[in-house]
Amino acid sequence: MLKLKNLEKEQFDEFVKNHKSKSHFLQSLSWGEFAKAKKNLTPYYLGLVNDKDEVVGATLLLEKKLPLNLCYFYAPRGFVLDYNKAETVRAMTNKIKDFAKSKKAIFVKIDPDIIKTSSNYLNEEQENKNFEEIFNTLKKCGFKHLGFTKNFETMQPRYTFRIDLDQDLDTIESHFSKTTKQRIAKAKKIDTEVVIGDKSDVKEFYHLMTLTENRKDFISYTEDYYETLYEIFNSNKNSKATLFLGKVNFPKTINALEKNLKDINNQISILPIDNLSKSAKAKLAELTRQKENVTKEIAKYKDYKKEYGDSITLSAHMIIEYGDKAWVLYAGNHNILSETYVNYNTYFEHIKHCKEEGLKIYDQFGTIGDLSKDNPRLGLHEFKKKFGGDYVEFIGEFDLVTNPVMYFVFTKLVPIYRKLVRNKSKKELKHEISKSK
């Protein structure tokens, strides 16, 4: 007989972290505590146990309070269990449904990271042979599927890119696009550097996040949000948040360029002065062009040094490590010096770091399924694709409805009301503007 119980936090986190297929940072103790601290959600750490009190499934349930003493629950990335075992899925669903009703919940939302399809860097697609069976099991358990969305309409991205870190580094790098390899090489040639930061660097990370978001015309989180995330994930032995900072050290870069210029001049000096062959003339022309470009680069970086001092951080990425996986959760970039390609080098360095840490999966945490040319997020997709990971499509969101009447009100009528209020506010604003002219 299986039953649902509140687990001790440490027992819960050990089970989730070590689950062979469904370990995910969004189901971790750290994420639960962070959601409580910064998202105004109440976490429950629940376990499905057998007669021997052994945990066979678990879930972090996040409770969102609503008016009228109602609520709804969200299990980010779904229950942590073997979805191929239909009896376990049914038992967990039934117990969670009873739990939700006892809390006056309208519904329970899940979005398991169950793969529907995946394509490798050669665009060779592979179907999950167990997908249909798992999908049908969830529907038979009473879950309502919310569709195969293509963009970021859902709580978590339905598509992502993942790199298998069991491959050797040379193989991983061989899957990078040609331009990615060239840009990483350029970043290394001018001696850019990537360092691991600490809590004091969250401020710089936040600054780059605001620059990035300003370019996209929105601001998402405060500095305190990122600082709390960093603190909570690094205070738990099972999780880690790491800041990678991509920098240009101007004296080092200038020195690297001056060495390059010296090498070019040496190559020019050994060419014969008179009676140059056709190939020698072509080589001289190319070397002269390189000399002019490098000379301009040196002057440019000297100007930047005067303006910014010896060093500037151009990229800052926050990586979450949990279990045997890593996720690129946030990435911010400066508005200047994109031609240094520090962002590419920063990605490469944390891929290497995650492999050195012995992790198995590197997840770029989100892309799109709608690849039409007019999709404003296509650029993000194409950038992530360049690193050669598998293009993964997940199963999507499901709702387990526990109060049908209020579910209809919450999902159908409330959005209509909010839209009417927004439209009314816009009309009133336009009227006020027209009156003031």
XYZ file of N, CA and C in Angstrom, residues 95-348:
762
model
N -2.951 10.324 -4.818
C -2.595 10.873 -3.512
C -2.439 12.398 -3.583
N -1.832 12.878 -4.648
C -1.660 14.320 -4.814
C -3.017 15.005 -4.991
N -3.925 14.339 -5.700
C -5.264 14.899 -5.893
C -5.985 15.046 -4.553
N -5.879 14.036 -3.714
C -6.492 14.110 -2.379
C -5.850 15.228 -1.552
N -4.531 15.325 -1.638
C -3.808 16.370 -0.904
C -4.267 17.752 -1.372
N -4.372 17.919 -2.683
C -4.770 19.212 -3.246
C -6.184 19.589 -2.817
N -7.095 18.639 -2.835
C -8.466 18.917 -2.406
C -8.519 19.330 -0.939
N -7.672 18.711 -0.132
C -7.651 19.057 1.301
C -7.179 20.490 1.535
N -6.469 21.047 0.568
C -5.966 22.425 0.665
C -6.829 23.404 -0.136
N -7.983 22.924 -0.651
C -8.892 23.740 -1.471
C -8.212 24.255 -2.742
N -7.421 23.384 -3.343
C -6.744 23.754 -4.587
C -7.689 23.613 -5.772
N -7.518 24.487 -6.745
C -8.316 24.443 -7.975
C -7.744 23.396 -8.936
N -6.417 23.319 -8.999
C -5.771 22.369 -9.902
C -4.324 22.167 -9.455
N -3.709 21.132 -10.024
C -2.287 20.856 -9.848
C -1.664 20.834 -11.241
N -0.630 21.638 -11.442
C 0.045 21.716 -12.745
C 1.374 20.967 -12.679
N 1.653 20.189 -13.730
C 2.961 19.547 -13.872
C 3.460 19.768 -15.302
N 4.766 19.739 -15.487
C 5.362 19.836 -16.833
C 6.620 18.970 -16.862
N 6.447 17.653 -16.852
C 7.599 16.751 -16.725
C 8.620 16.944 -17.844
N 9.907 16.805 -17.506
C 10.928 16.879 -18.558
C 11.078 15.506 -19.215
N 9.933 15.035 -19.699
C 9.892 13.792 -20.478
C 10.078 14.169 -21.939
N 11.063 13.586 -22.580
C 11.392 13.943 -23.956
C 10.379 13.335 -24.929
N 9.854 14.175 -25.801
C 8.971 13.715 -26.886
C 9.814 13.352 -28.100
N 10.623 14.302 -28.559
C 11.555 14.054 -29.658
C 12.867 14.780 -29.372
N 13.910 14.355 -30.020
C 15.186 15.070 -29.938
C 15.910 14.933 -31.273
N 16.697 15.971 -31.613
C 17.477 15.961 -32.852
C 18.917 16.300 -32.529
N 19.853 15.568 -33.125
C 21.256 15.858 -32.855
C 21.754 16.990 -33.752
N 23.051 17.273 -33.675
C 23.620 18.412 -34.411
C 23.542 18.233 -35.931
N 23.268 17.016 -36.382
C 23.091 16.744 -37.812
C 21.617 16.782 -38.217
N 20.748 17.213 -37.272
C 19.297 17.278 -37.485
C 18.673 15.900 -37.682
N 19.313 14.868 -37.142
C 18.754 13.520 -37.173
C 17.804 13.378 -35.983
N 16.526 13.196 -36.274
C 15.505 13.185 -35.215
C 15.290 11.791 -34.652
N 15.034 11.762 -33.340
C 14.756 10.489 -32.674
C 13.535 10.655 -31.778
N 12.566 9.759 -31.912
C 11.360 9.781 -31.083
C 11.610 9.006 -29.792
N 10.993 9.461 -28.714
C 11.006 8.699 -27.468
C 9.980 7.575 -27.608
N 10.467 6.348 -27.650
C 9.578 5.207 -27.906
C 8.542 5.017 -26.798
N 8.799 5.592 -25.595
C 7.861 5.448 -24.485
C 6.912 6.636 -24.356
N 7.056 7.606 -25.269
C 6.287 8.845 -25.119
C 4.781 8.610 -25.119
N 4.279 7.902 -26.126
C 2.835 7.705 -26.255
C 2.253 7.014 -25.021
N 2.959 6.012 -24.534
C 2.472 5.260 -23.366
C 2.408 6.162 -22.134
N 3.453 6.947 -21.911
C 3.476 7.850 -20.753
C 2.400 8.922 -20.906
N 2.281 9.474 -22.108
C 1.274 10.503 -22.382
C -0.127 9.975 -22.074
N -0.420 8.772 -22.537
C -1.746 8.185 -22.315
C -1.973 7.843 -20.845
N -0.930 7.416 -20.164
C -1.056 7.127 -18.734
C -1.464 8.379 -17.970
N -0.807 9.501 -18.263
C -1.129 10.755 -17.577
C -2.564 11.185 -17.867
N -3.014 11.022 -19.099
C -4.390 11.407 -19.439
C -5.397 10.478 -18.741
N -5.082 9.192 -18.673
C -5.968 8.252 -17.973
C -6.039 8.539 -16.480
N -4.971 9.144 -15.960
C -4.949 9.505 -14.539
C -5.763 10.773 -14.258
N -6.247 11.410 -15.314
C -7.074 12.600 -15.135
C -6.402 13.904 -15.494
N -5.158 13.837 -15.968
C -4.458 15.064 -16.349
C -4.977 15.576 -17.693
N -5.118 16.890 -17.782
C -5.525 17.566 -19.003
C -4.291 18.170 -19.662
N -3.985 17.709 -20.895
C -2.816 18.231 -21.592
C -3.140 19.589 -22.189
N -2.211 20.564 -22.035
C -2.467 21.937 -22.466
C -1.895 22.256 -23.837
N -1.494 21.240 -24.569
C -1.091 21.443 -25.960
C 0.406 21.467 -26.169
N 0.795 21.271 -27.416
C 2.207 21.259 -27.791
C 2.614 22.673 -28.231
N 2.817 23.521 -27.248
C 3.138 24.926 -27.506
C 4.514 25.055 -28.155
N 4.732 26.191 -28.818
C 5.948 26.368 -29.602
C 6.885 27.454 -29.071
N 6.388 28.312 -28.201
C 7.235 29.406 -27.710
C 7.357 29.335 -26.193
N 7.344 30.459 -25.521
C 7.511 30.459 -24.071
C 6.190 30.751 -23.363
N 5.120 30.093 -23.824
C 3.808 30.310 -23.223
C 3.648 29.579 -21.893
N 4.479 28.611 -21.635
C 4.322 27.730 -20.485
C 5.213 28.163 -19.316
N 5.018 27.528 -18.171
C 5.781 27.881 -16.962
C 7.284 27.691 -17.186
N 7.644 26.599 -17.864
C 9.042 26.319 -18.196
C 9.144 26.076 -19.702
N 10.307 26.288 -20.289
C 10.447 26.088 -21.740
C 10.133 24.648 -22.151
N 9.422 24.505 -23.267
C 9.102 23.153 -23.761
C 10.184 22.620 -24.680
N 11.109 23.492 -25.054
C 12.234 23.094 -25.895
C 13.532 23.558 -25.244
N 14.586 22.825 -25.503
C 15.900 23.247 -25.021
C 16.975 22.596 -25.889
N 18.209 22.987 -25.631
C 19.374 22.294 -26.203
C 20.149 21.649 -25.056
N 20.534 20.399 -25.253
C 21.294 19.678 -24.228
C 22.549 19.056 -24.846
N 23.649 19.166 -24.115
C 24.901 18.549 -24.537
C 25.189 17.353 -23.635
N 25.459 16.221 -24.250
C 25.815 14.999 -23.533
C 27.284 15.097 -23.122
N 27.525 15.260 -21.819
C 28.891 15.457 -21.328
C 29.660 14.145 -21.168
N 29.009 13.019 -21.471
C 29.748 11.749 -21.489
C 30.661 11.663 -22.715
N 30.403 12.500 -23.714
C 31.300 12.579 -24.864
C 32.621 13.229 -24.435
N 33.709 12.881 -25.123
C 34.962 13.558 -24.808
C 34.903 14.991 -25.331
N 35.754 15.849 -24.774
C 35.689 17.281 -25.070
C 35.933 17.567 -26.553
N 36.838 16.817 -27.173
C 37.110 17.030 -28.600
C 35.861 16.766 -29.444
N 35.108 15.734 -29.070
C 33.875 15.420 -29.798
C 32.838 16.517 -29.599
N 32.700 16.961 -28.353
C 31.753 18.054 -28.066
C 32.103 19.284 -28.889
N 33.386 19.628 -28.914
C 33.833 20.811 -29.644
C 33.658 20.631 -31.160
N 33.799 19.414 -31.631
C 33.657 19.164 -33.075
C 32.232 19.408 -33.559
N 31.276 19.385 -32.632
C 29.879 19.629 -32.993
C 29.538 21.120 -33.019
N 30.433 21.964 -32.529
C 30.216 23.408 -32.613
C 30.167 23.817 -34.088
N 29.428 24.878 -34.372
C 29.427 25.398 -35.738
C 30.801 25.985 -36.067
N 31.060 26.140 -37.347
C 32.340 26.681 -37.802
C 32.564 28.086 -37.246
N 31.525 28.925 -37.284
C 31.681 30.296 -36.777
C 31.930 30.312 -35.269
N 31.315 29.374 -34.543
C 31.527 29.308 -33.088
C 32.978 28.979 -32.773
N 33.523 28.006 -33.484
C 34.943 27.653 -33.285
C 35.841 28.854 -33.589
N 35.543 29.555 -34.667
C 36.349 30.713 -35.054
C 36.265 31.822 -34.010
N 35.081 32.036 -33.469
C 34.899 33.116 -32.505
C 35.544 32.788 -31.161
N 35.486 31.545 -30.759
C 36.191 31.135 -29.542
C 37.696 31.307 -29.731
N 38.183 30.921 -30.922
C 39.617 31.082 -31.234
C 40.015 32.553 -31.205
N 39.160 33.418 -31.735
C 39.444 34.863 -31.734
C 39.514 35.385 -30.297
N 38.566 34.958 -29.460
C 38.553 35.397 -28.061
C 39.822 34.966 -27.339
N 40.279 33.764 -27.639
C 41.500 33.272 -27.005
C 42.737 33.982 -27.555
N 42.715 34.282 -28.837
C 43.871 34.915 -29.487
C 44.177 36.277 -28.881
N 43.123 37.012 -28.507
C 43.354 38.330 -27.894
C 43.389 38.242 -26.372
N 43.533 37.015 -25.869
C 43.794 36.774 -24.444
C 42.660 37.225 -23.530
N 41.402 37.030 -23.966
C 40.296 37.262 -23.044
C 40.320 36.167 -21.988
N 39.652 36.405 -20.884
C 39.703 35.426 -19.794
C 38.316 35.193 -19.219
N 38.116 33.999 -18.679
C 36.871 33.638 -18.013
C 37.227 33.165 -16.613
N 36.628 33.813 -15.607
C 36.919 33.467 -14.212
C 35.621 33.116 -13.503
N 35.754 32.355 -12.420
C 34.602 32.034 -11.574
C 34.507 33.091 -10.483
N 33.330 33.695 -10.376
C 33.124 34.756 -9.408
C 32.632 34.235 -8.071
N 32.327 35.152 -7.177
C 31.762 34.810 -5.873
C 30.584 35.745 -5.591
N 30.093 35.727 -4.371
C 28.900 36.505 -4.027
C 29.084 37.991 -4.331
N 30.297 38.498 -4.159
C 30.542 39.923 -4.393
C 30.373 40.293 -5.864
N 30.398 39.290 -6.752
C 30.273 39.552 -8.191
C 28.825 39.544 -8.676
N 27.885 39.238 -7.775
C 26.475 39.259 -8.168
C 26.074 40.648 -8.655
N 26.653 41.667 -8.048
C 26.349 43.048 -8.453
C 26.715 43.282 -9.917
N 27.906 42.815 -10.323
C 28.344 42.962 -11.716
C 27.470 42.118 -12.643
N 27.144 40.911 -12.194
C 26.249 40.038 -12.948
C 24.908 40.728 -13.182
N 24.356 41.326 -12.129
C 23.068 42.018 -12.242
C 23.156 43.185 -13.225
N 24.259 43.908 -13.175
C 24.447 45.034 -14.094
C 24.364 44.555 -15.550
N 25.006 43.444 -15.865
C 24.981 42.923 -17.230
C 23.609 42.365 -17.597
N 22.910 41.802 -16.604
C 21.544 41.336 -16.858
C 20.639 42.510 -17.220
N 20.790 43.638 -16.526
C 19.950 44.804 -16.827
C 20.271 45.359 -18.212
N 21.545 45.356 -18.594
C 21.901 45.815 -19.942
C 21.261 44.923 -21.007
N 21.312 43.620 -20.775
C 20.729 42.663 -21.724
C 19.220 42.845 -21.815
N 18.576 42.987 -20.671
C 17.119 43.111 -20.654
C 16.658 44.449 -21.214
N 17.453 45.486 -20.992
C 17.119 46.787 -21.577
C 17.093 46.725 -23.098
N 18.007 45.932 -23.666
C 18.028 45.771 -25.125
C 16.751 45.091 -25.609
N 16.160 44.267 -24.745
C 14.938 43.551 -25.108
C 13.689 44.248 -24.577
N 13.890 45.421 -23.950
C 12.789 46.268 -23.484
C 11.975 45.634 -22.359
N 12.638 44.962 -21.414
C 11.951 44.521 -20.204
C 12.985 44.331 -19.094
N 12.516 44.432 -17.854
C 13.356 44.156 -16.690
C 12.638 43.094 -15.872
N 13.305 42.006 -15.567
C 12.624 40.885 -14.924
C 12.810 40.844 -13.412
N 14.039 40.864 -12.943
C 14.285 40.622 -11.524
C 15.194 41.685 -10.922
N 15.145 41.769 -9.605
C 15.985 42.715 -8.882
C 17.336 42.072 -8.556
N 18.256 42.893 -8.123
C 19.562 42.375 -7.707
C 19.410 41.402 -6.536
N 18.503 41.721 -5.629
C 18.275 40.865 -4.462
C 17.776 39.484 -4.871
N 17.005 39.415 -5.936
C 16.515 38.124 -6.454
C 17.698 37.215 -6.785
N 18.649 37.734 -7.565
C 19.810 36.934 -7.974
C 20.713 36.619 -6.780
N 20.841 37.567 -5.879
C 21.693 37.353 -4.708
C 21.127 36.247 -3.825
N 19.811 36.269 -3.624
C 19.161 35.227 -2.816
C 19.286 33.865 -3.481
N 19.087 33.821 -4.797
C 19.242 32.565 -5.544
C 20.647 32.008 -5.355
N 21.642 32.870 -5.506
C 23.037 32.457 -5.358
C 23.298 31.923 -3.947
N 22.805 32.633 -2.944
C 23.043 32.246 -1.546
C 22.387 30.913 -1.216
N 21.121 30.755 -1.616
C 20.393 29.533 -1.248
C 20.998 28.305 -1.927
N 21.304 28.405 -3.208
C 21.844 27.240 -3.903
C 23.257 26.890 -3.438
N 23.974 27.849 -2.891
C 25.322 27.548 -2.392
C 25.358 27.241 -0.895
N 24.223 27.329 -0.243
C 24.172 26.959 1.177
C 23.728 25.512 1.358
N 23.311 24.877 0.268
C 22.871 23.484 0.289
C 23.973 22.612 -0.307
N 24.368 21.571 0.405
C 25.465 20.705 -0.063
C 25.148 20.010 -1.381
N 23.843 19.893 -1.716
C 23.449 19.152 -2.915
C 23.348 20.011 -4.174
N 23.458 21.326 -4.024
C 23.274 22.194 -5.187
C 24.365 23.250 -5.222
N 24.515 23.867 -6.389
C 25.538 24.903 -6.526
C 25.146 25.880 -7.613
N 25.328 27.160 -7.330
C 25.191 28.212 -8.339
C 26.577 28.783 -8.575
N 27.002 28.824 -9.824
C 28.338 29.307 -10.157
C 28.233 30.470 -11.133
N 28.960 31.533 -10.834
C 29.028 32.692 -11.713
C 30.284 32.607 -12.567
N 30.106 32.661 -13.875
C 31.234 32.715 -14.806
C 31.298 34.119 -15.391
N 32.441 34.755 -15.261
C 32.620 36.129 -15.708
C 33.620 36.164 -16.856
N 33.153 36.600 -18.025
C 34.022 36.741 -19.189
C 34.558 38.158 -19.260
N 35.870 38.291 -19.278
C 36.500 39.601 -19.150
C 37.488 39.877 -20.273
N 37.696 41.168 -20.505
C 38.829 41.622 -21.295
C 39.756 42.376 -20.359
N 40.982 41.882 -20.247
C 42.030 42.594 -19.509
C 42.825 43.365 -20.557
N 42.647 44.673 -20.578
C 43.183 45.470 -21.687
C 44.705 45.386 -21.827
N 45.487 45.459 -20.734
C 46.936 45.299 -20.910
C 47.313 43.946 -21.528
N 46.637 42.863 -21.098
C 46.920 41.534 -21.656
C 46.538 41.468 -23.135
N 45.377 42.034 -23.462
C 44.921 42.012 -24.855
C 45.845 42.843 -25.743
N 46.223 44.012 -25.254
C 47.149 44.863 -26.025
C 48.480 44.154 -26.223
N 48.950 43.501 -25.178
C 50.213 42.761 -25.268
C 50.113 41.634 -26.301
N 48.977 40.917 -26.300
C 48.780 39.825 -27.267
C 48.750 40.371 -28.690
N 48.098 41.518 -28.871
C 48.026 42.119 -30.201
C 49.391 42.638 -30.661
N 50.146 43.191 -29.715
C 51.483 43.692 -30.073
C 52.411 42.546 -30.465
N 52.271 41.406 -29.803
C 53.042 40.223 -30.199
C 52.644 39.774 -31.602
N 51.342 39.828 -31.866
C 50.841 39.467 -33.188
C 51.398 40.424 -34.251
N 51.435 41.718 -33.919
C 51.962 42.721 -34.845
C 53.446 42.485 -35.108
N 54.169 42.138 -34.050
C 55.598 41.859 -34.201
C 55.824 40.661 -35.123
N 54.981 39.646 -34.967
C 55.097 38.457 -35.812
C 54.807 38.807 -37.272
N 53.814 39.654 -37.502
C 53.484 40.079 -38.868
C 54.651 40.842 -39.482
N 55.221 41.770 -38.699
C 56.361 42.546 -39.199
C 57.551 41.646 -39.527
N 57.766 40.630 -38.713
C 58.863 39.681 -38.971
C 58.624 38.929 -40.283
N 57.360 38.547 -40.530
C 57.043 37.852 -41.779
C 57.248 38.754 -42.993
N 56.902 40.036 -42.828
C 57.107 40.993 -43.927
C 58.597 41.189 -44.193
N 59.389 41.228 -43.111
C 60.826 41.530 -43.246
C 61.599 40.449 -44.003
N 61.109 39.230 -43.974
C 61.853 38.154 -44.635
C 61.471 38.001 -46.110
N 60.450 38.769 -46.529
C 60.109 38.734 -47.953
C 61.159 39.514 -48.748
N 61.536 39.036 -49.947
C 62.519 39.772 -50.772
C 61.968 41.138 -51.164
N 62.858 42.129 -51.243
C 62.444 43.499 -51.556
C 62.108 43.644 -53.036
N 62.945 43.054 -53.890
C 62.792 43.221 -55.335
C 62.298 41.934 -55.995
N 61.746 42.110 -57.174
C 61.340 40.980 -58.018
C 60.447 39.975 -57.277
N 59.415 40.484 -56.656
C 58.494 39.600 -55.935
C 57.693 38.747 -56.912
N 57.563 37.482 -56.598
C 56.718 36.605 -57.403
C 55.255 36.973 -57.147
N 54.381 36.416 -57.970
C 52.959 36.689 -57.821
C 52.448 36.257 -56.447
N 52.897 35.079 -56.008
C 52.459 34.575 -54.693
C 53.020 35.423 -53.557
N 54.279 35.883 -53.725
C 54.895 36.723 -52.698
C 54.185 38.070 -52.601
N 53.771 38.609 -53.766
C 53.028 39.873 -53.757
C 51.685 39.708 -53.043
N 51.040 38.579 -53.297
C 49.753 38.312 -52.647
C 49.933 38.177 -51.131
N 51.019 37.494 -50.734
C 51.292 37.325 -49.305
C 51.591 38.665 -48.656
N 52.381 39.509 -49.341
C 52.698 40.830 -48.809
C 51.431 41.671 -48.639
N 50.566 41.593 -49.626
C 49.311 42.355 -49.553
C 48.473 41.898 -48.358
N 48.420 40.576 -48.158
C 47.640 40.044 -47.023
C 48.267 40.447 -45.694
N 49.599 40.334 -45.584
C 50.284 40.715 -44.351
C 50.123 42.216 -44.072
N 50.158 43.014 -45.117
C 49.975 44.466 -44.958
C 48.570 44.769 -44.441
N 47.584 44.041 -44.994
C 46.205 44.214 -44.527
C 46.076 43.832 -43.058
N 46.703 42.699 -42.675
C 46.668 42.254 -41.283
C 47.334 43.277 -40.366
N 48.443 43.829 -40.831
C 49.181 44.816 -40.035
C 48.311 46.047 -39.772
N 47.632 46.515 -40.791
C 46.760 47.678 -40.632
C 45.631 47.391 -39.644
N 45.030 46.200 -39.751
C 43.921 45.833 -38.859
C 44.379 45.716 -37.408
N 45.512 45.049 -37.209
C 46.018 44.864 -35.844
C 46.432 46.207 -35.243
N 47.020 47.067 -36.038
C 47.407 48.405 -35.555
C 46.172 49.180 -35.097
N 45.089 49.083 -35.871
C 43.835 49.736 -35.484
C 43.274 49.125 -34.197
N 43.375 47.790 -34.087
C 42.884 47.112 -32.884
C 43.651 47.579 -31.651
N 44.946 47.682 -31.750
C 45.766 48.123 -30.617
C 45.340 49.520 -30.175
N 45.149 50.407 -31.148
C 44.729 51.780 -30.821
C 43.358 51.780 -30.146
N 42.460 50.922 -30.641
C 41.108 50.849 -30.077
C 41.140 50.389 -28.624
N 41.911 49.333 -28.351
C 41.961 48.810 -26.979
C 42.689 49.768 -26.034
N 43.609 50.518 -26.545
C 44.257 51.535 -25.710
C 43.257 52.620 -25.323
N 42.369 52.966 -26.257
C 41.317 53.940 -25.948
C 40.351 53.387 -24.899
N 39.989 52.105 -25.060
C 39.113 51.474 -24.069
C 39.777 51.437 -22.694
N 41.060 51.185 -22.657
C 41.794 51.151 -21.391
C 41.715 52.502 -20.691
N 41.842 53.571 -21.470
C 41.735 54.913 -20.887
C 40.353 55.141 -20.287
N 39.317 54.595 -20.961
C 37.950 54.839 -20.522
C 37.514 53.941 -19.376
N 37.913 52.638 -19.424
C 37.382 51.662 -18.468
C 38.404 51.136 -17.474
N 39.657 51.535 -17.588
C 40.679 50.983 -16.710
C 41.265 49.707 -17.293
N 41.895 48.921 -16.448
C 42.616 47.740 -16.942
C 41.716 46.593 -17.380
N 40.493 46.508 -16.804
C 39.672 45.319 -17.064
C 38.195 45.682 -17.118
N 37.452 44.915 -17.909
C 35.996 45.082 -17.969
C 35.356 43.711 -18.138
N 34.237 43.486 -17.432
C 33.474 42.247 -17.568
C 32.437 42.439 -18.661
N 32.484 41.575 -19.666
C 31.585 41.686 -20.809
C 30.463 40.653 -20.786
N 30.693 39.512 -20.135
C 29.679 38.458 -20.038
C 29.644 37.920 -18.619
N 28.448 37.626 -18.156
C 28.299 37.011 -16.826
C 27.168 35.998 -16.900
N 27.472 34.743 -16.608
C 26.502 33.661 -16.709
C 26.355 32.975 -15.357
N 25.123 32.640 -14.990
C 24.883 31.870 -13.769
C 24.490 30.451 -14.144
N 25.283 29.499 -13.686
C 25.061 28.076 -13.956
C 24.581 27.403 -12.677
N 23.529 26.596 -12.786
C 23.032 25.827 -11.651
C 23.446 24.367 -11.838
N 24.066 23.807 -10.810
C 24.444 22.395 -10.822
C 23.628 21.657 -9.771
N 23.068 20.513 -10.176
C 22.281 19.699 -9.243
C 22.245 18.278 -9.762
N 22.506 17.325 -8.873
C 22.574 15.942 -9.321
C 23.679 15.781 -10.339
N 23.359 15.193 -11.489
C 24.376 14.980 -12.532
C 24.179 15.925 -13.711
N 23.482 17.058 -13.482
C 23.165 17.980 -14.573
C 23.558 19.415 -14.226
N 23.668 20.219 -15.282
C 23.893 21.656 -15.123
C 22.977 22.399 -16.077
N 22.526 23.581 -15.650
C 21.634 24.409 -16.459
C 22.207 25.819 -16.555
N 22.211 26.376 -17.768
C 22.602 27.776 -17.951
C 21.354 28.606 -17.675
N 21.214 29.043 -16.427
C 19.958 29.652 -16.007
C 19.816 31.094 -16.486
N 20.878 31.881 -16.326
C 20.835 33.287 -16.735
C 22.160 33.684 -17.390
N 22.055 34.575 -18.389
C 23.261 35.073 -19.053
C 23.066 36.529 -19.426
N 24.007 37.366 -18.999
C 23.960 38.787 -19.316
C 25.210 39.213 -20.064
N 25.051 40.167 -20.983
C 26.180 40.616 -21.798
C 26.198 42.138 -21.909
N 27.403 42.683 -21.987
C 27.589 44.128 -22.128
C 27.194 44.565 -23.534
N 26.993 45.877 -23.683
C 26.622 46.429 -24.989
C 27.818 46.673 -25.905
N 29.032 46.635 -25.344
C 30.213 46.993 -26.128
C 31.112 45.776 -26.364
N 32.044 45.925 -27.294
C 33.103 44.946 -27.559
C 32.579 43.542 -27.883
N 31.453 43.486 -28.585
C 30.929 42.172 -28.985
C 31.895 41.463 -29.935
N 32.751 42.268 -30.602
C 33.707 41.679 -31.548
C 34.808 40.877 -30.861
N 34.884 40.932 -29.533
C 35.854 40.113 -28.797
C 35.351 38.675 -28.630
N 34.046 38.484 -28.797
C 33.406 37.165 -28.674
C 33.646 36.526 -27.309
N 33.697 37.371 -26.291
C 33.865 36.866 -24.918
C 32.695 35.961 -24.532
N 31.488 36.282 -25.008
C 30.319 35.479 -24.676
C 30.500 34.032 -25.125
N 31.033 33.827 -26.323
C 31.273 32.471 -26.841
C 32.302 31.743 -25.967
N 33.346 32.443 -25.613
C 34.391 31.822 -24.798
C 33.874 31.479 -23.404
N 32.973 32.326 -22.876
C 32.397 32.054 -21.558
C 31.581 30.771 -21.595
N 30.766 30.588 -22.638
C 30.025 29.338 -22.796
C 30.972 28.136 -22.869
N 32.012 28.263 -23.657
C 32.942 27.146 -23.816
C 33.600 26.783 -22.482
